[in-house]
Amino acid sequence: MDQVAELLVLTLAAGTPLVFAALGELVTEKSGVLNLGVEGMMLVGAVTSFMVAATTGSPWLGVGAGMLAGAALSLVFAVLTLSLMANQVATGLALSLFGIGLSAFVGLGYVSIVIEGIAPLGVPGLSDLPLVGKLLFGHNPLVYLSLALFAAIRWFLYRTRPGLILRAVGENPQSAHAIGFPVVRIRYLAVMFGGACAGIGGAYLAVAYTPLWTEGMTAGRGWIALALVVFATWRPWRVLAGAYLFGGVTLATFQAQALGVTVPSQLLAMLPYLATIVVLAIISRDATAIRLNAPASLGRPFHPGL
Amino acid sequence: MRIRLEPRPEPSRLAGWLSPLIAAAATLVVGFVLFSALGKDPWQAFHVFFIKPVSTLYGVGELLLKAGPLMLCAVGLSVGYRANVWNIGAEGQLTMGAIFAGGIALAFHESTSALVLPLMIVAGAAGGMAWAAIPALLRTRFNANEILVSLMLVYVATYTLSFLVHGPWRDPEGFNFPQSTMFGDAALLPNLLPETRLNAGILLPLAAVAVGWVFVSRSLAGYQMRVAGLAPAAANYVGISAPRTVWIGMLAGGACAGIAGVNEIAGPLGQLQPTASPGYGFAAIIVAFVGRLHPVGILFASLLMSLLYLGGESAQMGLALPSAVTGLFQGALLFFLLASDVFIDYRPRFGGRRRAARR
C-alpha cells in the first residue's frame, strides 16, 4: 500500500507543471483570449527561475522571478493582440518560438549547473504516518500551492463578481463594453495572470521537479496544457483531473523502463503525446459541447471603437 | 497627446508591403542593441552576422541550401494559413518525409538506377502527407484542434526517427553511432555548383514557389481557400466545403514539408540521423508570415531567414556568441511583423486629449 501512496505522490508531482500552466491558460481563455505561447512562457519562467536560484541560492526567489518573467512575456502578447489587434494564433505561435529561442540563449551558461532545489515537504512525525502520511504531508510545497491556486481560481470564477465580469467579457465583449466594463484592461490582466501561472509551472520544473536547466526542458508540456483546457471543456476541476492523468501517463513511461520493459524508450516517450491526440479527438467529437462550453468570443479581436 | 487607432475603410496594400521591411529594420535595431549590450562592437557584429557568411561563393551556396527547405515548408504552410487552417507541425511532416524517403534509400542501397531519387521524392511527399492527414482527419471527423494535433505529432515523428536510427536502421558498421549507413550515390542529389554544397534540390522549392503562385493567383481552389479564410460564413453560404479546405491546406503543407525532408537527407546529411532538421519546420511558420503568405514574398523571406541561420553559426565562430541567438532574432522578427501589421487595417491618429466621438 505504501507503494500506491508513493505512486500517487509521484503522479501529482509529474502533473503539477500542467496544473499551473493549464489553470493560467484557462483564466486567459475565459476572458476570450487564446494565448498559444504557453510553451514559450513556461520555458522563460523555467530558465529565469533557475538563473535566479543559481545566483542567489534561493529557489523560492527563483519561483517568484519565474512568475514575473512569464507575466512579462505575456505582456508582449497582450500588447500585440489587445492593443494592436494582431492575430492571436499567429502572435501566440510567435511567443512560443521567441520564448524557446530566448530561454536557450540566456540559459546557455547554466546548463550543467547543479542547484539546491525546493525539496518535498517533510513534517516531522506526520509524514511518516502509514498510508496517509506521504499522501497528505509528503508533497513538494509547490504542489500544495498549485492546489491552492485551483481552489482560488474556482472560487474566483464562479463565486465572485469580478469572476463573473471576466466570464462576461469572454462570452460577449461588446455587451460587457456597452455596460461599461473595461474589456481591454480585464483581458490584459487575464493574459498576464496566465503568463504568471505558466512561469510558475516552468519554475516548478526547473527548481523543484528536476531541478536543473536544459534547453527545451518543458518538452511540449505547454502545448499539452493548451490541449488540457479543451479536454476540460474550460472547467477547473477537469483541468486538475486531466493534468494528473497526464502526470500518470508520463510517470508510467518512466516506471515501465525502470521495471525493465523491453519496449524501446523512444516508443514509450511518445505515449503522452499520443494520449493527448486520442483524448483530444474523443472530447472534441461532441462539437456541441465544445461550442457551448468554450468562451464565445475566444480568439476574436475586440476593438472598443467599433 | 494620445495615439488612437482608427479602422481603415479598406486594408492598405502599401502597409502590407512595408510591414516586413519595417519588421526587418526593427529586428536589426534590436540586434544592434543586443550586440552592444553583450560588449561586442555592433558594426563588426553585423559584418560577422550578415555580410561575412555570404561573402564567398561557398557561403552563397549555403544560403540557398538552407533557404530551400524553409521555402518549401513555408509555401506549403501558407496554402493552409490563408484559409485559417493552422498546420504548425511542418517539422514533424518534414521528419516523416525524411523517414519515408530514407527507407527507400536504404532499401535500394545497392541500386544505381536513376529512379531511386524520384522515388524518394514521391515517398517523402507521401510521408509528409500521411502525417498531415492525421490532423486533417481528426479535425474534419472529430472536430479536434489541428494546431494541437499537428504539434503533438512533431514529437511522435521525432521519436520515431530516433527509434529507427537507434534500432532497426542503425548502420551495423557505424561504431554504434545512432545513424543509418551513408546513402548510395543514386540516392543523393547531384551537385549544382562546384565548390559549394548547393545541390539540385534547390529546384524543388523554386518549383513549389511557381506552383504555389499559380495556385494562389490563378486557380479556383486557391481563390476558394482565400474566401474561406477571409469570410468563413460567406464561404459556407456559397458552398465552399470546409472539410475540403482543411484537407487541401493540410496536405499541401504535408507534401511540401515531406519533400523538404528529402532535400535534407539526400542533400547535406546523406544519411538518416536522429534529427532531420534544425527546426526548419518551425522557422518556416515565421517565413510564411514574413512573406505575407504569398509564394514570391516567401522566396525572399526564406533567404532572410536562411541568412539568420548562417549568421548565428558565423557569430558562434567569429564572436563567441551562442548560435541560439538565431532563435531570438527569428522570434523578434515575427513580433515586429505582427506589430507593424496593425497599420494594414488601422490608421494611427495623433492628437486630441479627449477621446473623439465614436463612429
XYZ file of C-alpha atoms in Angstrom:
665
model
C 0.000 0.000 0.000
C 2.876 2.348 0.693
C 3.908 1.848 -2.913
C 0.489 3.006 -4.079
C 0.825 6.115 -1.945
C 4.295 6.645 -3.355
C 2.961 6.354 -6.915
C 0.203 8.847 -6.197
C 2.726 11.309 -4.808
C 4.843 10.919 -7.946
C 1.803 11.321 -10.210
C 0.865 14.582 -8.534
C 4.460 15.742 -8.858
C 4.503 14.952 -12.594
C 1.136 16.608 -13.211
C 1.784 19.824 -11.297
C 3.534 21.834 -14.067
C 0.494 21.110 -16.224
C -1.836 22.210 -13.413
C -0.148 25.604 -13.163
C 0.093 26.234 -16.896
C -3.370 24.924 -17.795
C -5.162 26.768 -14.967
C -3.497 30.006 -16.029
C -4.453 29.452 -19.634
C -7.989 28.621 -18.510
C -8.357 32.064 -16.930
C -6.875 33.718 -20.048
C -9.256 31.841 -22.321
C -12.230 32.577 -20.071
C -11.646 36.239 -20.878
C -11.877 35.403 -24.584
C -8.154 35.426 -25.407
C -6.366 32.412 -26.854
C -2.661 32.523 -25.983
C -0.742 29.753 -27.743
C 2.514 30.956 -26.203
C 2.301 28.760 -23.091
C 5.329 26.659 -24.082
C 7.442 29.786 -24.536
C 6.274 31.354 -21.271
C 6.965 28.131 -19.362
C 10.485 27.921 -20.762
C 11.254 31.545 -19.976
C 9.820 31.041 -16.481
C 11.956 27.920 -16.081
C 15.217 29.493 -17.198
C 14.660 32.700 -15.206
C 13.851 30.824 -12.033
C 16.868 28.606 -12.472
C 19.218 31.513 -13.089
C 17.920 33.420 -10.073
C 18.029 30.315 -7.902
C 21.581 29.549 -9.005
C 22.748 33.124 -8.461
C 21.024 33.883 -5.167
C 20.909 30.360 -3.790
C 17.213 30.735 -3.049
C 14.885 28.580 -5.144
C 11.872 30.464 -3.771
C 13.211 33.730 -5.145
C 13.607 31.778 -8.373
C 9.942 30.824 -8.396
C 9.000 34.473 -7.902
C 11.300 35.538 -10.714
C 9.921 32.817 -12.997
C 6.425 34.049 -12.291
C 7.373 37.627 -13.151
C 9.205 36.517 -16.298
C 6.169 34.591 -17.515
C 3.947 37.589 -16.868
C 6.399 39.930 -18.623
C 6.488 37.753 -21.712
C 2.713 37.500 -21.779
C 2.588 41.299 -21.667
C 4.260 41.334 -25.092
C 1.463 39.087 -26.339
C -1.155 41.313 -24.707
C 0.173 44.496 -26.297
C 0.256 42.887 -29.737
C -3.146 41.230 -29.635
C -5.155 43.570 -27.410
C -3.748 46.984 -28.285
C -2.509 46.361 -31.816
C -5.235 43.817 -32.722
C -2.746 41.286 -34.097
C -3.962 37.778 -34.911
C -3.988 35.808 -31.653
C -2.995 32.483 -33.214
C -0.005 33.928 -35.065
C 1.108 36.021 -32.089
C 0.842 33.058 -29.721
C 2.957 30.937 -32.032
C 5.464 33.786 -32.230
C 5.548 33.951 -28.436
C 6.340 30.255 -28.192
C 9.064 30.416 -30.836
C 10.535 33.537 -29.226
C 10.427 32.022 -25.735
C 12.160 28.854 -26.924
C 14.908 30.941 -28.562
C 15.239 33.400 -25.683
C 15.451 30.712 -22.995
C 18.052 28.757 -24.975
C 20.079 31.939 -25.430
C 20.116 33.236 -21.872
C 20.326 29.800 -20.260
C 23.412 28.664 -22.110
C 25.811 29.251 -19.242
C 23.590 27.400 -16.780
C 23.223 24.055 -18.494
C 25.354 21.809 -16.315
C 24.987 23.724 -13.056
C 23.588 21.908 -10.039
C 21.437 23.789 -7.549
C 19.685 23.053 -4.320
C 16.059 22.791 -5.386
C 12.843 23.001 -3.398
C 12.574 19.673 -1.641
C 9.350 17.833 -0.831
C 7.820 18.724 2.463
C 8.685 16.599 5.442
C 6.581 17.274 8.506
C 8.313 15.524 11.402
C 6.119 12.699 12.613
C 3.173 13.343 10.318
C 4.932 12.476 7.025
C 5.920 9.106 8.456
C 2.375 8.045 9.254
C 1.437 4.871 7.402
C -0.542 5.310 4.161
C -1.764 8.860 4.533
C 1.486 10.349 5.809
C 3.181 10.723 2.439
C -0.060 11.395 0.659
C -1.061 14.304 2.857
C 2.245 15.722 4.023
C 4.912 14.442 1.624
C 4.432 16.602 -1.454
C 6.542 19.393 -2.779
C 5.403 22.757 -1.350
C 4.638 23.911 -4.892
C 2.166 21.040 -5.267
C 0.189 22.474 -2.361
C 0.479 25.890 -3.975
C -0.999 24.511 -7.212
C -3.930 23.032 -5.295
C -4.490 26.328 -3.514
C -4.392 28.054 -6.897
C -7.000 25.618 -8.183
C -9.315 26.360 -5.281
C -8.756 30.103 -5.626
C -9.476 30.118 -9.360
C -12.609 28.056 -8.923
C -13.837 30.361 -6.227
C -12.906 33.471 -8.191
C -14.532 32.421 -11.466
C -17.792 31.109 -10.111
C -18.304 32.771 -6.728
C -17.148 36.363 -7.115
C -18.365 39.361 -9.045
C -15.020 40.081 -10.781
C -15.023 36.437 -11.891
C -18.473 36.871 -13.361
C -17.319 40.004 -15.187
C -14.286 38.147 -16.547
C -16.522 35.419 -17.929
C -18.930 38.001 -19.353
C -16.045 39.655 -21.183
C -15.139 36.282 -22.671
C -18.684 35.492 -23.706
C -19.690 38.833 -25.156
C -17.130 41.653 -25.097
C -19.428 44.039 -26.982
C -22.124 43.813 -24.311
C -19.613 43.997 -21.492
C -18.131 47.090 -23.096
C -21.561 48.621 -23.604
C -22.423 48.359 -19.931
C -19.146 49.990 -19.023
C -16.635 47.260 -18.211
C -13.067 47.926 -19.341
C -12.821 44.915 -21.675
C -9.259 45.515 -22.829
C -7.938 46.116 -19.301
C -9.629 42.964 -17.993
C -8.151 40.958 -20.838
C -4.701 42.400 -20.137
C -4.964 41.197 -16.544
C -6.240 37.764 -17.578
C -3.406 37.304 -20.086
C -0.790 38.326 -17.536
C -2.272 36.036 -14.926
C -1.977 33.196 -17.420
C 1.619 34.174 -18.133
C 2.480 34.271 -14.434
C 0.975 30.803 -13.919
C 2.870 29.392 -16.905
C 6.017 30.965 -15.472
C 5.466 29.208 -12.123
C 4.815 25.949 -13.990
C 8.166 26.299 -15.730
C 9.843 27.312 -12.487
C 8.466 24.207 -10.782
C 10.171 22.061 -13.422
C 13.483 23.896 -13.163
C 13.878 24.402 -9.417
C 11.677 21.741 -7.813
C 10.882 18.776 -10.043
C 14.228 18.063 -11.712
C 15.988 20.563 -10.525
C 18.174 21.573 -13.448
C 18.078 23.581 -16.652
C 18.269 22.079 -20.129
C 17.276 23.672 -23.405
C 13.630 22.953 -24.247
C 13.160 21.142 -20.934
C 9.379 21.589 -20.905
C 9.218 19.044 -23.768
C 5.859 20.169 -25.083
C 4.120 20.491 -21.703
C 2.926 23.967 -22.691
C 1.123 22.516 -25.675
C -0.301 19.674 -23.619
C -1.573 22.305 -21.164
C -3.399 24.017 -24.031
C -4.949 20.713 -25.019
C -5.941 20.109 -21.392
C -8.045 23.261 -21.334
C -10.005 21.906 -24.298
C -10.288 18.418 -22.732
C -11.602 20.018 -19.609
C -14.237 21.911 -21.604
C -12.993 25.023 -19.750
C -13.809 23.706 -16.252
C -11.185 23.972 -13.488
C -11.727 20.631 -11.780
C -11.477 18.765 -15.059
C -8.217 20.599 -15.758
C -6.926 19.243 -12.475
C -8.068 15.705 -13.253
C -6.638 15.866 -16.764
C -3.288 17.160 -15.537
C -2.915 14.264 -13.098
C -3.998 11.789 -15.759
C -1.149 13.031 -17.934
C 1.193 13.085 -14.977
C 0.296 9.428 -14.581
C 0.980 8.637 -18.236
C 4.376 10.365 -18.086
C 5.182 8.510 -14.921
C 4.094 5.176 -16.381
C 6.654 5.571 -19.153
C 9.446 6.073 -16.587
C 8.210 3.230 -14.412
C 7.981 0.848 -17.365
C 11.639 1.472 -18.131
C 12.618 1.016 -14.508
C 10.746 -2.276 -14.421
C 12.754 -3.465 -17.394
C 10.026 -3.482 -20.008
C 11.775 -4.223 -23.309
C 9.885 -1.640 -25.370
C 12.389 0.892 -26.766
C 12.490 4.110 -24.762
C 11.571 6.278 -27.760
C 8.295 4.428 -28.233
C 7.422 4.886 -24.564
C 8.314 8.557 -24.737
C 5.702 9.039 -27.480
C 2.891 7.931 -25.190
C 1.948 11.268 -23.565
C 1.726 12.933 -26.988
C -0.300 10.103 -28.498
C -2.563 10.098 -25.455
C -3.110 13.833 -25.895
C -4.172 13.320 -29.501
C -6.536 10.465 -28.666
C -8.218 12.234 -25.754
C -8.471 15.477 -27.725
C -10.236 13.656 -30.549
C -12.624 11.864 -28.192
C -13.585 15.009 -26.265
C -13.804 17.286 -29.304
C -16.028 14.784 -31.066
C -19.030 16.313 -29.364
C -18.899 19.607 -31.245
C -21.950 20.981 -29.450
C -20.423 20.504 -26.021
C -17.274 22.310 -27.146
C -19.267 25.167 -28.634
C -21.454 25.530 -25.545
C -18.546 25.467 -23.118
C -15.921 27.461 -24.991
C -15.970 31.197 -24.266
C -17.996 32.561 -27.167
C -15.510 35.261 -28.184
C -12.406 33.034 -27.852
C -9.686 34.169 -30.234
C -11.603 37.096 -31.722
C -10.060 40.573 -31.549
C -12.013 43.325 -29.869
C -11.721 46.970 -30.883
C -13.590 49.239 -28.467
C -14.070 51.926 -31.124
C -16.387 49.779 -33.180
C -1.444 63.627 -26.620
C -2.630 60.157 -27.317
C -2.487 57.931 -30.325
C -5.644 56.271 -31.430
C -6.141 53.538 -33.974
C -8.841 54.209 -36.488
C -10.108 51.413 -38.721
C -9.359 51.935 -42.391
C -12.258 51.533 -44.811
C -10.069 49.161 -46.826
C -6.873 47.307 -45.909
C -3.821 49.243 -47.035
C -1.747 47.435 -49.651
C 1.167 49.772 -49.105
C 1.252 48.975 -45.380
C 1.092 45.287 -46.292
C 4.300 45.509 -48.292
C 6.075 47.931 -45.974
C 5.380 45.920 -42.854
C 8.017 43.167 -43.450
C 10.607 45.844 -44.213
C 9.775 47.732 -41.021
C 9.962 44.457 -39.099
C 13.364 43.584 -40.591
C 14.663 47.060 -39.773
C 13.370 46.878 -36.203
C 14.992 43.450 -35.786
C 18.299 44.966 -36.905
C 17.926 47.706 -34.293
C 17.308 45.064 -31.624
C 20.386 43.218 -32.870
C 22.392 46.437 -32.619
C 21.292 46.964 -29.023
C 21.822 43.307 -28.133
C 25.330 43.161 -29.575
C 26.236 46.401 -27.806
C 24.834 45.097 -24.538
C 26.943 41.957 -24.891
C 30.025 44.132 -25.242
C 30.585 43.473 -28.935
C 31.242 46.158 -31.481
C 27.832 46.220 -33.211
C 29.188 47.112 -36.644
C 31.710 44.320 -36.540
C 28.991 42.011 -35.228
C 26.701 42.953 -38.103
C 29.505 42.241 -40.501
C 30.100 38.816 -38.982
C 26.383 38.078 -38.804
C 25.039 39.321 -42.119
C 27.916 40.003 -44.558
C 30.657 37.505 -43.862
C 28.514 34.359 -44.316
C 27.625 35.357 -47.887
C 30.891 36.983 -48.913
C 32.137 33.794 -50.601
C 30.664 31.602 -53.303
C 30.551 28.755 -50.801
C 28.573 30.970 -48.460
C 26.051 31.853 -51.147
C 25.649 28.138 -51.814
C 24.970 27.576 -48.106
C 22.435 30.423 -48.138
C 20.476 28.778 -50.935
C 20.921 25.315 -49.426
C 19.304 26.395 -46.157
C 16.691 28.581 -47.833
C 15.388 25.574 -49.800
C 13.638 23.624 -47.024
C 12.395 26.861 -45.439
C 10.904 27.927 -48.753
C 9.281 24.561 -49.342
C 7.736 24.296 -45.891
C 6.566 27.920 -45.902
C 4.920 27.723 -49.342
C 3.064 24.613 -48.223
C 2.022 26.101 -44.895
C 0.840 29.338 -46.498
C -1.781 27.425 -48.505
C -3.457 26.377 -45.274
C -2.811 29.602 -43.338
C -4.653 31.618 -45.980
C -7.731 29.558 -45.158
C -7.176 29.676 -41.368
C -6.001 26.059 -41.342
C -3.209 26.184 -38.782
C -0.754 23.419 -39.512
C 2.141 24.043 -37.159
C 3.536 20.519 -37.434
C 5.679 21.016 -40.545
C 8.698 19.920 -38.522
C 7.056 16.540 -37.937
C 5.894 16.223 -41.533
C 9.430 17.019 -42.681
C 10.760 14.310 -40.365
C 8.214 11.792 -41.614
C 9.133 12.653 -45.206
C 12.769 12.016 -44.318
C 11.834 8.656 -42.770
C 9.834 7.508 -45.807
C 12.473 8.663 -48.288
C 15.258 7.288 -46.114
C 13.502 3.924 -46.097
C 13.585 3.922 -49.913
C 17.239 4.956 -49.982
C 18.188 2.152 -47.599
C 16.037 -0.447 -49.366
C 17.647 0.320 -52.735
C 21.083 0.896 -51.307
C 22.874 -1.153 -53.971
C 20.818 0.230 -56.834
C 22.321 2.639 -59.351
C 19.006 3.308 -61.058
C 18.128 6.901 -61.863
C 14.676 6.155 -60.481
C 15.785 5.961 -56.851
C 15.818 9.723 -56.327
C 12.400 10.419 -57.917
C 11.005 7.543 -55.893
C 12.441 9.086 -52.727
C 10.831 12.424 -53.535
C 7.461 10.755 -54.074
C 7.873 8.742 -50.879
C 8.884 11.869 -48.941
C 5.835 13.763 -50.164
C 3.653 10.765 -49.311
C 5.175 10.552 -45.823
C 4.582 14.231 -45.153
C 1.047 13.997 -46.472
C 0.277 10.907 -44.420
C 1.476 12.707 -41.298
C -0.563 15.810 -42.169
C -3.608 13.671 -42.950
C -3.905 12.693 -39.278
C -4.717 16.223 -38.022
C -6.850 16.785 -41.139
C -8.879 13.648 -40.450
C -9.220 14.369 -36.746
C -10.255 17.935 -37.497
C -12.851 17.066 -40.124
C -14.226 13.919 -38.473
C -13.741 14.612 -34.773
C -13.540 18.414 -34.647
C -10.124 18.150 -32.955
C -7.958 21.271 -33.000
C -5.394 20.862 -35.797
C -2.868 23.152 -34.093
C -2.503 20.842 -31.120
C -2.690 17.568 -33.048
C -0.154 18.603 -35.679
C 2.201 19.827 -32.957
C 1.917 16.649 -30.854
C 2.784 14.675 -33.985
C 6.093 16.561 -34.223
C 7.220 14.826 -31.042
C 5.917 11.467 -32.235
C 7.741 11.808 -35.586
C 10.986 12.875 -33.914
C 10.864 9.905 -31.543
C 10.070 7.579 -34.464
C 13.168 8.737 -36.344
C 15.252 8.482 -33.202
C 13.959 4.951 -32.604
C 14.786 3.913 -36.183
C 18.365 5.181 -36.171
C 18.996 3.786 -32.685
C 17.440 0.444 -33.605
C 16.448 -1.246 -36.840
C 18.084 1.195 -39.267
C 21.350 1.725 -37.413
C 24.472 1.314 -39.512
C 25.956 -2.026 -38.379
C 29.445 -0.732 -39.171
C 28.850 2.715 -37.719
C 30.662 2.224 -34.379
C 27.293 2.270 -32.620
C 26.569 5.866 -33.615
C 22.814 6.414 -33.942
C 22.752 6.910 -37.691
C 21.990 4.921 -40.830
C 24.534 3.900 -43.443
C 25.519 6.625 -45.879
C 23.177 6.568 -48.878
C 24.393 5.308 -52.255
C 25.157 7.819 -54.991
C 21.830 7.107 -56.691
C 20.038 8.372 -53.586
C 21.937 11.660 -53.362
C 21.005 14.906 -55.059
C 23.623 15.883 -57.687
C 25.757 18.929 -57.011
C 24.728 22.028 -58.901
C 27.526 24.486 -58.292
C 31.121 23.300 -57.965
C 32.972 24.254 -54.777
C 29.711 24.653 -52.871
C 27.317 22.207 -51.269
C 24.432 23.525 -53.352
C 22.601 20.627 -55.000
C 19.802 20.117 -57.464
C 17.370 20.011 -54.544
C 17.024 23.807 -54.763
C 14.955 23.285 -57.921
C 12.156 21.698 -55.876
C 11.425 24.739 -53.665
C 11.637 27.001 -56.704
C 9.104 24.770 -58.438
C 6.947 24.911 -55.313
C 7.034 28.708 -55.412
C 5.907 28.637 -59.057
C 3.140 26.102 -58.415
C 2.134 27.992 -55.288
C 1.889 31.232 -57.242
C -0.365 29.619 -59.859
C -2.496 28.093 -57.113
C -2.857 31.318 -55.166
C -3.333 33.741 -58.054
C -4.767 31.740 -60.910
C -6.789 28.816 -59.600
C -10.352 28.485 -58.413
C -9.347 26.304 -55.469
C -6.814 28.944 -54.391
C -9.485 31.612 -54.562
C -11.897 29.469 -52.560
C -9.237 28.916 -49.910
C -8.800 32.668 -49.597
C -12.521 33.249 -49.266
C -12.718 30.533 -46.632
C -10.009 32.350 -44.681
C -11.331 35.876 -45.012
C -15.041 35.215 -44.673
C -15.906 31.736 -43.388
C -19.628 32.500 -43.279
C -19.681 33.717 -46.879
C -17.633 30.698 -47.953
C -20.140 28.411 -46.313
C -23.007 30.255 -47.952
C -21.628 29.885 -51.483
C -20.955 26.216 -50.880
C -17.177 26.133 -50.378
C -16.680 22.915 -48.450
C -14.984 23.499 -45.085
C -13.607 19.926 -44.815
C -12.166 20.214 -48.313
C -10.432 23.439 -47.280
C -8.882 21.688 -44.294
C -7.736 18.743 -46.395
C -6.172 20.908 -49.109
C -4.462 23.115 -46.556
C -3.045 20.269 -44.511
C -1.997 18.054 -47.425
C -0.265 20.898 -49.268
C 1.725 21.665 -46.143
C 2.496 17.997 -45.547
C 3.629 17.300 -49.107
C 5.950 20.313 -49.219
C 7.405 19.629 -45.776
C 7.923 15.967 -46.688
C 9.885 16.960 -49.800
C 11.918 19.359 -47.666
C 12.837 16.310 -45.583
C 14.048 14.533 -48.718
C 16.152 17.591 -49.580
C 17.854 17.399 -46.212
C 18.678 13.686 -46.126
C 19.527 13.369 -49.840
C 21.497 16.606 -49.691
C 23.613 17.895 -46.820
C 23.047 14.925 -44.483
C 23.404 12.000 -46.899
C 22.052 9.580 -44.315
C 19.427 9.398 -41.562
C 20.449 10.965 -38.249
C 18.418 11.327 -35.015
C 17.122 14.714 -36.180
C 16.370 15.600 -39.785
C 16.200 19.380 -39.421
C 17.449 22.196 -37.174
C 13.909 23.489 -36.696
C 13.178 24.411 -40.320
C 9.545 23.393 -39.879
C 9.055 25.947 -37.099
C 11.140 28.690 -38.687
C 9.022 28.219 -41.826
C 5.993 29.470 -39.868
C 7.806 32.781 -39.471
C 8.908 32.696 -43.109
C 5.315 32.208 -44.227
C 4.117 35.240 -42.265
C 7.046 37.478 -43.150
C 6.459 36.506 -46.804
C 2.855 37.682 -46.474
C 1.617 34.122 -47.140
C 2.496 34.794 -50.762
C 4.904 32.498 -52.683
C 7.023 35.357 -54.031
C 7.223 37.023 -50.631
C 8.165 33.657 -49.139
C 11.007 33.348 -51.643
C 12.630 36.488 -50.201
C 11.665 35.776 -46.604
C 13.300 32.340 -46.754
C 16.554 33.914 -47.929
C 16.421 36.336 -44.992
C 15.704 33.514 -42.538
C 18.471 31.389 -44.042
C 20.844 34.315 -43.533
C 19.813 34.421 -39.864
C 20.789 30.744 -39.535
C 24.149 31.320 -41.233
C 24.694 34.484 -39.193
C 24.085 32.524 -35.996
C 26.716 29.966 -36.973
C 29.123 32.684 -38.037
C 28.566 34.577 -34.776
C 29.295 31.399 -32.847
C 32.703 31.089 -34.501
C 33.591 34.755 -35.014
C 32.114 36.378 -31.913
C 31.854 33.505 -29.437
C 28.111 34.155 -29.243
C 25.774 31.188 -28.813
C 24.050 30.217 -32.056
C 20.772 30.278 -30.117
C 20.843 33.997 -30.910
C 19.272 32.931 -34.232
C 16.085 31.809 -32.498
C 15.952 35.117 -30.698
C 16.169 37.073 -33.940
C 13.577 34.839 -35.603
C 11.082 35.399 -32.808
C 11.748 39.144 -32.677
C 11.271 39.412 -36.434
C 7.839 37.817 -36.222
C 6.825 40.013 -33.278
C 7.756 43.168 -35.119
C 5.954 41.984 -38.215
C 2.756 41.303 -36.280
C 3.047 44.685 -34.581
C 3.563 46.659 -37.784
C 0.743 44.728 -39.447
C -1.650 46.796 -37.381
C -1.262 49.584 -39.975
C -2.792 47.375 -42.661
C -6.248 47.573 -41.125
C -5.890 50.622 -38.884
C -4.553 54.105 -39.318
C -2.908 55.937 -36.425
C -4.468 59.250 -35.429
C -2.433 61.617 -33.329
C -3.618 64.343 -31.021
C -6.853 65.101 -29.214
C -6.659 64.881 -25.461
C -10.149 63.527 -25.251
C -11.474 60.530 -26.981
C -13.166 61.592 -30.172
C -16.774 60.631 -30.670
C -17.149 57.050 -31.633
C -18.386 56.192 -35.039
